[in-house]
Short mmCIF file of C-alpha atoms in Angstrom, two decimals:
data_model
loop_
_atom_site.label_atom_id
_atom_site.label_comp_id
_atom_site.label_asym_id
_atom_site.label_seq_id
_atom_site.Cartn_x
_atom_site.Cartn_y
_atom_site.Cartn_z
CA UNK A 1 -1.17 -26.60 12.46
CA UNK A 2 1.67 -29.83 12.21
CA UNK A 3 3.68 -30.05 15.31
CA UNK A 4 6.79 -30.85 13.74
CA UNK A 5 7.06 -28.27 11.67
CA UNK A 6 5.05 -25.43 14.64
CA UNK A 7 8.83 -26.90 16.55
CA UNK A 8 10.97 -25.24 13.80
CA UNK A 9 8.84 -21.93 13.64
CA UNK A 10 9.55 -21.60 17.31
CA UNK A 11 12.76 -22.54 16.99
CA UNK A 12 13.40 -20.32 14.18
CA UNK A 13 11.38 -17.26 16.19
CA UNK A 14 14.25 -17.77 19.97
CA UNK A 15 16.86 -17.63 17.76
CA UNK A 16 15.56 -14.63 15.86
CA UNK A 17 14.94 -13.07 19.47
CA UNK A 18 18.90 -14.11 20.19
CA UNK A 19 20.16 -12.03 17.37
CA UNK A 20 17.81 -9.34 17.91
CA UNK A 21 19.27 -8.88 21.80
CA UNK A 22 22.33 -8.35 20.01
CA UNK A 23 21.61 -5.43 17.90
CA UNK A 24 22.94 -2.20 19.80
CA UNK A 25 20.28 0.59 17.23
CA UNK A 26 17.86 0.62 14.68
CA UNK A 27 20.09 0.41 11.40
CA UNK A 28 21.43 -2.83 13.28
CA UNK A 29 18.31 -4.32 13.26
CA UNK A 30 16.15 -2.99 10.47
CA UNK A 31 18.20 -4.88 8.28
CA UNK A 32 17.33 -8.64 10.00
CA UNK A 33 13.67 -7.37 11.18
CA UNK A 34 13.12 -6.94 6.95
CA UNK A 35 15.21 -10.06 5.17
CA UNK A 36 14.06 -12.13 8.01
CA UNK A 37 10.43 -10.28 7.30
CA UNK A 38 10.72 -10.76 3.44
CA UNK A 39 12.46 -14.77 4.36
CA UNK A 40 9.10 -15.29 6.18
CA UNK A 41 6.49 -14.48 4.00
CA UNK A 42 8.12 -14.88 1.01
CA UNK A 43 8.34 -12.03 -0.58
CA UNK A 44 11.24 -9.79 -2.97
CA UNK A 45 12.08 -7.50 -0.88
CA UNK A 46 10.90 -5.21 2.26
CA UNK A 47 10.58 -1.38 2.77
CA UNK A 48 10.81 0.22 5.38
CA UNK A 49 9.34 3.90 5.59
CA UNK A 50 9.87 7.04 8.37
CA UNK A 51 7.88 10.12 8.59
CA UNK A 52 9.36 13.88 8.14
CA UNK A 53 5.83 15.64 9.74
CA UNK A 54 7.32 18.34 8.87
CA UNK A 55 8.37 17.70 5.14
CA UNK A 56 5.32 15.23 4.36
CA UNK A 57 7.74 13.02 3.18
CA UNK A 58 8.42 9.24 3.32
CA UNK A 59 11.74 8.84 3.82
CA UNK A 60 13.34 5.35 3.58
CA UNK A 61 15.38 3.82 6.53
CA UNK A 62 15.53 0.05 5.01
CA UNK A 63 15.28 -0.57 1.70
CA UNK A 64 15.73 -4.19 0.80
CA UNK A 65 18.15 -5.14 -2.89
CA UNK A 66 18.87 -1.35 -2.62
CA UNK A 67 22.23 -1.43 -0.91
CA UNK A 68 21.83 1.83 1.64
CA UNK A 69 20.16 3.61 -0.91
CA UNK A 70 17.97 6.45 0.39
CA UNK A 71 14.79 7.37 -0.93
CA UNK A 72 12.94 10.59 -0.25
CA UNK A 73 9.17 10.34 -1.90
CA UNK A 74 6.12 13.03 -1.27
CA UNK A 75 3.76 11.75 0.97
CA UNK A 76 0.21 11.85 -0.76
CA UNK A 77 -2.61 9.21 0.19
CA UNK A 78 -1.56 6.82 -2.14
CA UNK A 79 -1.41 3.47 -0.15
CA UNK A 80 0.63 3.87 2.55
CA UNK A 81 -0.64 6.84 3.23
CA UNK A 82 -4.37 4.95 4.65
CA UNK A 83 -1.81 3.24 6.42
CA UNK A 84 -0.82 5.76 8.32
CA UNK A 85 -4.16 7.96 8.48
CA UNK A 86 -6.06 4.48 9.05
CA UNK A 87 -3.36 2.90 11.29
CA UNK A 88 -4.25 -0.40 9.96
CA UNK A 89 -3.21 -3.28 7.82
CA UNK A 90 -3.60 -3.04 4.58
CA UNK A 91 -3.13 -5.82 1.40
CA UNK A 92 -3.33 -5.35 -1.67
CA UNK A 93 -3.74 -9.28 -3.92
CA UNK A 94 -2.56 -6.80 -6.98
CA UNK A 95 -1.33 -2.76 -6.39
CA UNK A 96 -0.95 -2.38 -10.77
CA UNK A 97 -5.08 -2.51 -10.38
CA UNK A 98 -5.53 -0.88 -6.81
CA UNK A 99 -6.03 3.16 -7.87
CA UNK A 100 -5.13 3.86 -4.18
CA UNK A 101 -1.29 2.65 -5.93
CA UNK A 102 1.64 4.94 -5.99
CA UNK A 103 3.99 3.21 -8.63
CA UNK A 104 6.79 5.93 -8.03
CA UNK A 105 9.26 3.98 -5.80
CA UNK A 106 9.02 1.72 -8.40
CA UNK A 107 10.09 4.39 -10.77
CA UNK A 108 12.36 5.54 -8.74
CA UNK A 109 13.54 1.79 -7.32
CA UNK A 110 12.99 -0.16 -11.65
CA UNK A 111 10.92 -2.60 -9.23
CA UNK A 112 7.65 -3.48 -10.00
CA UNK A 113 5.67 -4.79 -6.82
CA UNK A 114 3.12 -7.41 -7.49
CA UNK A 115 1.41 -7.84 -4.64
CA UNK A 116 1.84 -6.04 -0.33
CA UNK A 117 1.46 -6.24 2.69
CA UNK A 118 1.89 -2.62 4.55
CA UNK A 119 2.33 -2.38 7.93
CA UNK A 120 1.85 0.78 10.66
CA UNK A 121 4.42 0.45 11.91
CA UNK A 122 3.12 3.39 15.48
CA UNK A 123 6.10 5.21 18.57
CA UNK A 124 5.08 6.54 21.49
CA UNK A 125 4.10 9.72 20.15
CA UNK A 126 1.67 8.46 17.59
CA UNK A 127 -0.88 5.83 20.28
#
């Protein structure tokens, strides 16, 4: 990697670390991280879902560009469900060409997903 670019990434990471340290709770932290992830990956949108095990629903905890709109979707296996079950990263270049993709969230938000990077975030209960 170019040393100047590497130095820029390191400076940006240090600045992000400082901003993370100022956040007091998850509702403040997730927008910061979501926006940074989108910027770093040059993604249009980042969404963080929480799984409600009792209701078997995915609930938006953070959805970039949705102005704090909360959306609940029944968990179907789909790509997010597969990521949850396998606890493995899923990277799909064309969502609508993958039969496991569930377009329900797109239908609700009037958005068309092109590609997906799904990463499981585990807590101590999911070890």
